[in-house]
PDB file of N, CA and C in Angstrom:
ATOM      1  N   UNK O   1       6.678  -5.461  -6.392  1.00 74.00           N
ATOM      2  CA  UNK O   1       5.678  -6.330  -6.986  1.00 74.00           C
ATOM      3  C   UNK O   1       5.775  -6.349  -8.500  1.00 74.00           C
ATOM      4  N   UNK O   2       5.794  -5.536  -9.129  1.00 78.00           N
ATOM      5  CA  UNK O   2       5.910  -4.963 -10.467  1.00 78.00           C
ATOM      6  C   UNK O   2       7.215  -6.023 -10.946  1.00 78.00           C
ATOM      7  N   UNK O   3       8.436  -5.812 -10.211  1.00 73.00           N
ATOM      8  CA  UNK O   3       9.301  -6.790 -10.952  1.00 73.00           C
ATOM      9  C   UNK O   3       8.969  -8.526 -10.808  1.00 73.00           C
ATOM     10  N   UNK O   4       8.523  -8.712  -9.802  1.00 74.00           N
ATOM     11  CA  UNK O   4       8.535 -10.223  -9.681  1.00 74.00           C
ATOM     12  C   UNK O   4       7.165 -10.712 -10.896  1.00 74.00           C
ATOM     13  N   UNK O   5       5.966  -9.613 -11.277  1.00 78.00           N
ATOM     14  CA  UNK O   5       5.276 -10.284 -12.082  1.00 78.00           C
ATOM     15  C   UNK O   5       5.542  -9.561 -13.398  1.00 78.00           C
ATOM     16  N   UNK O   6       7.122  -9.147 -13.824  1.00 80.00           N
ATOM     17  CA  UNK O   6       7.734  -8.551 -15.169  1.00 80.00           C
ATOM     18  C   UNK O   6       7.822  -9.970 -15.739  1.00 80.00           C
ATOM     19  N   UNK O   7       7.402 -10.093 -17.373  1.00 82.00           N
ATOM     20  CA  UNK O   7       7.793 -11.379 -17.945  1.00 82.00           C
ATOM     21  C   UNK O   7       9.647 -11.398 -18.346  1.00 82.00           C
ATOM     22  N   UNK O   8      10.260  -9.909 -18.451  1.00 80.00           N
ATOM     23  CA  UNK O   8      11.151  -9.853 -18.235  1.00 80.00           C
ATOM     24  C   UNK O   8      12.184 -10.633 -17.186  1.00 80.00           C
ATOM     25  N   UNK O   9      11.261 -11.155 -16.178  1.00 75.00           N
ATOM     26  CA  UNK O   9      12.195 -11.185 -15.156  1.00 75.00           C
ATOM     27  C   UNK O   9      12.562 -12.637 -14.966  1.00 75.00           C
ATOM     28  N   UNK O  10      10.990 -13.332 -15.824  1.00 73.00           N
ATOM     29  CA  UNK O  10      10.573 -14.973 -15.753  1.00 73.00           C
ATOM     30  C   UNK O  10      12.077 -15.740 -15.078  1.00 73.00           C
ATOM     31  N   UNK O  11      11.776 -16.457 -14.513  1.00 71.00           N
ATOM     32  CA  UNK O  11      13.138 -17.498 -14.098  1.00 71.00           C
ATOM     33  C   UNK O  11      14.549 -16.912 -13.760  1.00 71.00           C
ATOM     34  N   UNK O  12      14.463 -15.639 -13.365  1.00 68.00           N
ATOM     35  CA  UNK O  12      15.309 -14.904 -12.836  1.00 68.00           C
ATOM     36  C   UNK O  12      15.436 -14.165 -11.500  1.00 68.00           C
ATOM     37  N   UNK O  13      14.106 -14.628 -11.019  1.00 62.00           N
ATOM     38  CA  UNK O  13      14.218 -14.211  -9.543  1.00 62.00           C
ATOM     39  C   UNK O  13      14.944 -15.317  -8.454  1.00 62.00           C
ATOM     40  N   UNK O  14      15.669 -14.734  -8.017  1.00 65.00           N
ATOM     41  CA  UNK O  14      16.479 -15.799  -6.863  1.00 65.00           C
ATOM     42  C   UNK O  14      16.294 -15.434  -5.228  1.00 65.00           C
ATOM     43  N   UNK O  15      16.240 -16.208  -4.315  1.00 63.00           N
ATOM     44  CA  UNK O  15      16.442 -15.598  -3.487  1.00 63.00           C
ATOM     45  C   UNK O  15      17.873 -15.605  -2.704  1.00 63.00           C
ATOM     46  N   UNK O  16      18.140 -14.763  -2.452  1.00 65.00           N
ATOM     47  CA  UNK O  16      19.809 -14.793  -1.774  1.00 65.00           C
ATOM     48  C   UNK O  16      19.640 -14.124  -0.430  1.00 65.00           C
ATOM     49  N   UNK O  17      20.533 -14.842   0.463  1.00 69.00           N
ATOM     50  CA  UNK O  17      20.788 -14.708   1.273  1.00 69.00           C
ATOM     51  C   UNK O  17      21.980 -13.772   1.838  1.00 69.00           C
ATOM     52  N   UNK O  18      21.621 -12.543   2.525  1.00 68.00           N
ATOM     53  CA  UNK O  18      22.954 -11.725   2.255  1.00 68.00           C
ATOM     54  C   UNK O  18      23.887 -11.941   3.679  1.00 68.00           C
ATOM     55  N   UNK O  19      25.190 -11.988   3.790  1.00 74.00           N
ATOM     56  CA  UNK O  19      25.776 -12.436   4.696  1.00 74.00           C
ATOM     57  C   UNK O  19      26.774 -11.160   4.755  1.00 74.00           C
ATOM     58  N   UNK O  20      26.914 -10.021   3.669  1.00 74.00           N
ATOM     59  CA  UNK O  20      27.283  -8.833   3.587  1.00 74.00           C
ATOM     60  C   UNK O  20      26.502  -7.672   3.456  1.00 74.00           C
ATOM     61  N   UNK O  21      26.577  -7.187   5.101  1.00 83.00           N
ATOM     62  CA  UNK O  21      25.511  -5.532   5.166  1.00 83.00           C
ATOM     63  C   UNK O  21      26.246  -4.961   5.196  1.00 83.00           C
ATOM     64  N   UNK O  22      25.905  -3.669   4.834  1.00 90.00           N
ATOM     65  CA  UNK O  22      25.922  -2.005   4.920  1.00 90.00           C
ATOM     66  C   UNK O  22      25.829  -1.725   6.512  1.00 90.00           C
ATOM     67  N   UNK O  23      26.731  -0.852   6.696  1.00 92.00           N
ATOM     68  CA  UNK O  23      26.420   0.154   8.129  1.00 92.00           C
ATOM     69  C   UNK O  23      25.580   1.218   7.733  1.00 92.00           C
ATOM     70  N   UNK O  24      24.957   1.576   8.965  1.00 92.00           N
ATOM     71  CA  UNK O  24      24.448   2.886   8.222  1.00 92.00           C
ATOM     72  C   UNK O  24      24.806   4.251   7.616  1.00 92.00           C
ATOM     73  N   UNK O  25      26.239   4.604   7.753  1.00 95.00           N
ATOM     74  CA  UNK O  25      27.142   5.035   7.405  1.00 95.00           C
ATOM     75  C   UNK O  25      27.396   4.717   5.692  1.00 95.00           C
ATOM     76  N   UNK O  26      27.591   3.512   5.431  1.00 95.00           N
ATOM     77  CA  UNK O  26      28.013   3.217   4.686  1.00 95.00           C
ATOM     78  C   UNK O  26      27.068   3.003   3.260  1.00 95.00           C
ATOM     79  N   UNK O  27      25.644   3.264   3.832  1.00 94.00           N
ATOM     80  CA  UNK O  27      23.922   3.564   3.377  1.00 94.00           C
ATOM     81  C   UNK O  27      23.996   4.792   2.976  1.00 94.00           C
ATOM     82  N   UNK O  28      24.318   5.378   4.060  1.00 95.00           N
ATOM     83  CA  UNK O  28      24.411   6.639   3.231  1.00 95.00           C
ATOM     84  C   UNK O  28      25.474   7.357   2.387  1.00 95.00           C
ATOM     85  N   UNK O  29      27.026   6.993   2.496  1.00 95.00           N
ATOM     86  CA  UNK O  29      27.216   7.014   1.402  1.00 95.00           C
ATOM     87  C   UNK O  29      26.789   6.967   0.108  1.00 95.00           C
ATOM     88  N   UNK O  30      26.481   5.562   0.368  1.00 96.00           N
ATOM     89  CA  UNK O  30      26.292   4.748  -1.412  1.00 96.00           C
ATOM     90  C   UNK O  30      25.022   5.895  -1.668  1.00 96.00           C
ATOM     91  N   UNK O  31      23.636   5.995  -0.442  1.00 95.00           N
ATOM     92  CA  UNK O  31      22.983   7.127  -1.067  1.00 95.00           C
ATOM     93  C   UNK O  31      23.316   8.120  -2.014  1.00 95.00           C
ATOM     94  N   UNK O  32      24.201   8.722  -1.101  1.00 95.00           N
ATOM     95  CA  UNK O  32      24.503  10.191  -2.238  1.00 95.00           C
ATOM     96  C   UNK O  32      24.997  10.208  -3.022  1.00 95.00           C
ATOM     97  N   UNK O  33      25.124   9.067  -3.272  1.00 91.00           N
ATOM     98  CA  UNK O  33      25.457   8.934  -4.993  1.00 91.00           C
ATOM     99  C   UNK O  33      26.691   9.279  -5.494  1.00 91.00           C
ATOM    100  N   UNK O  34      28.278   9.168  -4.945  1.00 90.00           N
ATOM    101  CA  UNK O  34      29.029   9.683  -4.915  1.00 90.00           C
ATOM    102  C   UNK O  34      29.950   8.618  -5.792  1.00 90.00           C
ATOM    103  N   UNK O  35      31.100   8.869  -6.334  1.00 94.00           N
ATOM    104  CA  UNK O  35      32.118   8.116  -7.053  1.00 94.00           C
ATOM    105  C   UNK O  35      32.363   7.043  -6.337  1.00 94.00           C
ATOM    106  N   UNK O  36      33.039   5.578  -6.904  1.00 94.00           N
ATOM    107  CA  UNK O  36      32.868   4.475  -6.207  1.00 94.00           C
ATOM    108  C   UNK O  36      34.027   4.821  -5.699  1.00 94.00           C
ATOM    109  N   UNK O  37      34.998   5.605  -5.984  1.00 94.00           N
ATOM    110  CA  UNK O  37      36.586   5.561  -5.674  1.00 94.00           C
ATOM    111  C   UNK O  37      36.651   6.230  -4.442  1.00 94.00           C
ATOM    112  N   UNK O  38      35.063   7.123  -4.033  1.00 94.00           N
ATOM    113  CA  UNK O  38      35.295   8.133  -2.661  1.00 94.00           C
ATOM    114  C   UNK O  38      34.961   7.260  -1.339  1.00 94.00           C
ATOM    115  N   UNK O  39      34.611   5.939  -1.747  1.00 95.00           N
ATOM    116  CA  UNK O  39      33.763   5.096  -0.691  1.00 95.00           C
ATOM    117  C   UNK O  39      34.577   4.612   0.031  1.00 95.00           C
ATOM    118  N   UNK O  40      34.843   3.949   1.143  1.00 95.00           N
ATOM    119  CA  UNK O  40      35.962   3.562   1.895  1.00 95.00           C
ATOM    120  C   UNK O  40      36.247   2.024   1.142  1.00 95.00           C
ATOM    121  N   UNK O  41      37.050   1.628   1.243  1.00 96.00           N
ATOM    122  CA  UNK O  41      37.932   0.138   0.723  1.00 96.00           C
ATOM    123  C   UNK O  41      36.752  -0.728   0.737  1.00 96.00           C
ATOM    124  N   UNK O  42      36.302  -1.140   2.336  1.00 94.00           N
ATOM    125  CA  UNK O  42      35.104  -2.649   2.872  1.00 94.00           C
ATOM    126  C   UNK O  42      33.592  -2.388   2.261  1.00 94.00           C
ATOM    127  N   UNK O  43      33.632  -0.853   1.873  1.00 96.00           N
ATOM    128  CA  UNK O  43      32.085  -1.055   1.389  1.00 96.00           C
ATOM    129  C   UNK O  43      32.390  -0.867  -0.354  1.00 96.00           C
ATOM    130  N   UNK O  44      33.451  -0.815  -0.700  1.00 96.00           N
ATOM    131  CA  UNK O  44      33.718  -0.929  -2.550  1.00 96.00           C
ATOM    132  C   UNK O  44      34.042  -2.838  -2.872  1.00 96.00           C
ATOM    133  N   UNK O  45      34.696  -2.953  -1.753  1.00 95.00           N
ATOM    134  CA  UNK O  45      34.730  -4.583  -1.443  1.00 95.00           C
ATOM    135  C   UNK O  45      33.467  -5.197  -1.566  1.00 95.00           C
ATOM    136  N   UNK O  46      32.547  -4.664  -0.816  1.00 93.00           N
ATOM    137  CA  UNK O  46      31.343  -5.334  -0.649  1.00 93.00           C
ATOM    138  C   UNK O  46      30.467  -5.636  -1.820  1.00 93.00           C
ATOM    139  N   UNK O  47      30.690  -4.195  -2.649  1.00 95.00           N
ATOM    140  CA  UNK O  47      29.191  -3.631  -3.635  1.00 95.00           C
ATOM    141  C   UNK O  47      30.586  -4.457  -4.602  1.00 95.00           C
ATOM    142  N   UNK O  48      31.480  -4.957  -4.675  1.00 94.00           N
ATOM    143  CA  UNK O  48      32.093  -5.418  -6.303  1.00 94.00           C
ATOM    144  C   UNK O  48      31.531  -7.042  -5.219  1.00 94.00           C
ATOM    145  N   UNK O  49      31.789  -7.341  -4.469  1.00 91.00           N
ATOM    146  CA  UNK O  49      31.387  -8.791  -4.006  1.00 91.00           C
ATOM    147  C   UNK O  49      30.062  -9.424  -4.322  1.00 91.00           C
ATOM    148  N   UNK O  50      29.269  -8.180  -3.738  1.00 89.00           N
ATOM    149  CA  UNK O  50      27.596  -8.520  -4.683  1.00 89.00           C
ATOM    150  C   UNK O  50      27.588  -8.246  -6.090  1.00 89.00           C
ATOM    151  N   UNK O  51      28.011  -7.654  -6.134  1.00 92.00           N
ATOM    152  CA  UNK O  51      28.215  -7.182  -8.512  1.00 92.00           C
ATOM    153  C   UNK O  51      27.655  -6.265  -8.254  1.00 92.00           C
ATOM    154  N   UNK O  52      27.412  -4.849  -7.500  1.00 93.00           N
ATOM    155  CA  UNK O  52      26.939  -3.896  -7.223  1.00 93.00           C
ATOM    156  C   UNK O  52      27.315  -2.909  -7.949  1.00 93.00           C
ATOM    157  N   UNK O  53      29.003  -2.952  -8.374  1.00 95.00           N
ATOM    158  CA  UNK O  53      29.838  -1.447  -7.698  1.00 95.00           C
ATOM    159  C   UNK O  53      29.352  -0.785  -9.318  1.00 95.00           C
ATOM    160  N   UNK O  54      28.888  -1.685 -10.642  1.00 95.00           N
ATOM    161  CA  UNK O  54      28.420  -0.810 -12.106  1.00 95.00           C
ATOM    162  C   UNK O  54      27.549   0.106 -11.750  1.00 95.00           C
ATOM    163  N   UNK O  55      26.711  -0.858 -10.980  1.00 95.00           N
ATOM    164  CA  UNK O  55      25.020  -0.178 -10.176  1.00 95.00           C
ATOM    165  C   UNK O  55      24.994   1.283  -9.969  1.00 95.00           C
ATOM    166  N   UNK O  56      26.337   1.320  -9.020  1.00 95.00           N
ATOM    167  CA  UNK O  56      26.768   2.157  -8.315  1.00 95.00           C
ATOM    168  C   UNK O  56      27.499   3.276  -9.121  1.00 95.00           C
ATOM    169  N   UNK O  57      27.851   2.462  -9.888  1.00 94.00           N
ATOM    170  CA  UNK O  57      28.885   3.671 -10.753  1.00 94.00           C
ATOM    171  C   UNK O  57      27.557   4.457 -11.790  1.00 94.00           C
ATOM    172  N   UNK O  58      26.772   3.942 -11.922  1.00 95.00           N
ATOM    173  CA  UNK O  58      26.046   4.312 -13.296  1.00 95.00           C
ATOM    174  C   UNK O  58      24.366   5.025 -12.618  1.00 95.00           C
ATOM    175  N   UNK O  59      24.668   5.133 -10.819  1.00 94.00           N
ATOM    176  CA  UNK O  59      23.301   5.925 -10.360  1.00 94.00           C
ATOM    177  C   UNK O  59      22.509   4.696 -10.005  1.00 94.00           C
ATOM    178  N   UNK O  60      22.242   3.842 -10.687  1.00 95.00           N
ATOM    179  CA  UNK O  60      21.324   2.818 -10.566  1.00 95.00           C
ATOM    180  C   UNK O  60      20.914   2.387  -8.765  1.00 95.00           C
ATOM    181  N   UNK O  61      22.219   1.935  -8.654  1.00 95.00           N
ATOM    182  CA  UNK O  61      21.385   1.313  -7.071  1.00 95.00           C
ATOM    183  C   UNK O  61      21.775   2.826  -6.122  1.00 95.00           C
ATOM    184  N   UNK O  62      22.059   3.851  -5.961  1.00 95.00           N
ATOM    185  CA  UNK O  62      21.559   4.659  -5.174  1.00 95.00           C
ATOM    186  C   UNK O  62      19.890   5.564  -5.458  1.00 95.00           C
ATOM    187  N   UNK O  63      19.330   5.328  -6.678  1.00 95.00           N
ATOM    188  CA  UNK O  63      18.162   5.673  -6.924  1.00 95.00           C
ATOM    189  C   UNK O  63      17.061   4.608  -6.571  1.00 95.00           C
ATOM    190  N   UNK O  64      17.609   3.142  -6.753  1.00 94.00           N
ATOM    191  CA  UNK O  64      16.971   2.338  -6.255  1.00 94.00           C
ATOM    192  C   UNK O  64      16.659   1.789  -4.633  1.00 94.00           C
ATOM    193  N   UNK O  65      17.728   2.159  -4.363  1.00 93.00           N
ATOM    194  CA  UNK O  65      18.009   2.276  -2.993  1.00 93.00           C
ATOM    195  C   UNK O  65      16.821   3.173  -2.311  1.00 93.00           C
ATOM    196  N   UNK O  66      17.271   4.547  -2.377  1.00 94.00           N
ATOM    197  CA  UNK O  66      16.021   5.826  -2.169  1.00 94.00           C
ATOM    198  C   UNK O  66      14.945   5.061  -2.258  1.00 94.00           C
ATOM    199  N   UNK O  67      14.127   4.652  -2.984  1.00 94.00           N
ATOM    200  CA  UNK O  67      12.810   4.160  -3.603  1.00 94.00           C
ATOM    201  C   UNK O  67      12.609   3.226  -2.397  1.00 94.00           C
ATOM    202  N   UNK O  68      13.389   2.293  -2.366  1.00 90.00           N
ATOM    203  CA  UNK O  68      13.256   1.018  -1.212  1.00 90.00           C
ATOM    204  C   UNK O  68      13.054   1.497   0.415  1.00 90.00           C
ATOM    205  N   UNK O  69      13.886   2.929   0.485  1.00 90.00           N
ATOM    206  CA  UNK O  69      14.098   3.314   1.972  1.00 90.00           C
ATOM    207  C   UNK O  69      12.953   4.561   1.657  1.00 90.00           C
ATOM    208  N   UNK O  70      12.214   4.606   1.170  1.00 86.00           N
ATOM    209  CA  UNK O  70      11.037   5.357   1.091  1.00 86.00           C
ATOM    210  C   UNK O  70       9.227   5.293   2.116  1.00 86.00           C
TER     211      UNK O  70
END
């Protein structure tokens, strides 16, 4: 909620449609927060396909992640 009423965010919310999931396997990887280089090939494919894999490299979407699966 907090981000969609950030003025930061104004005219930047999109909605997308994802046509590339995660296994659950592959959830928990990215969880633990591990190097993008330890991840298997289809899920480093995936997270550079969404623009993920910085996210990933820099903590970001496995902390965000946690929060969401909370």
């Amino acid at each position: 909620r907090c981000q969609t009423a950030c003025p930061q965010n104004a005219g930047r919310a999109n909605v997308v449609e994802m046509t590339d999931v995660f296994t659950e396997d592959e959830l928990g990887l990215i969880l633990s927060g591990g190097e993008l280089g330890d991840l298997p090939q289809r899920t480093r494919d995936t997270l550079m396909s969404l623009q993920l894999a910085d996210a990933h490299q820099q903590k970001i979407l496995p902390r965000n992640l946690a929060v969401l699966l909370r």
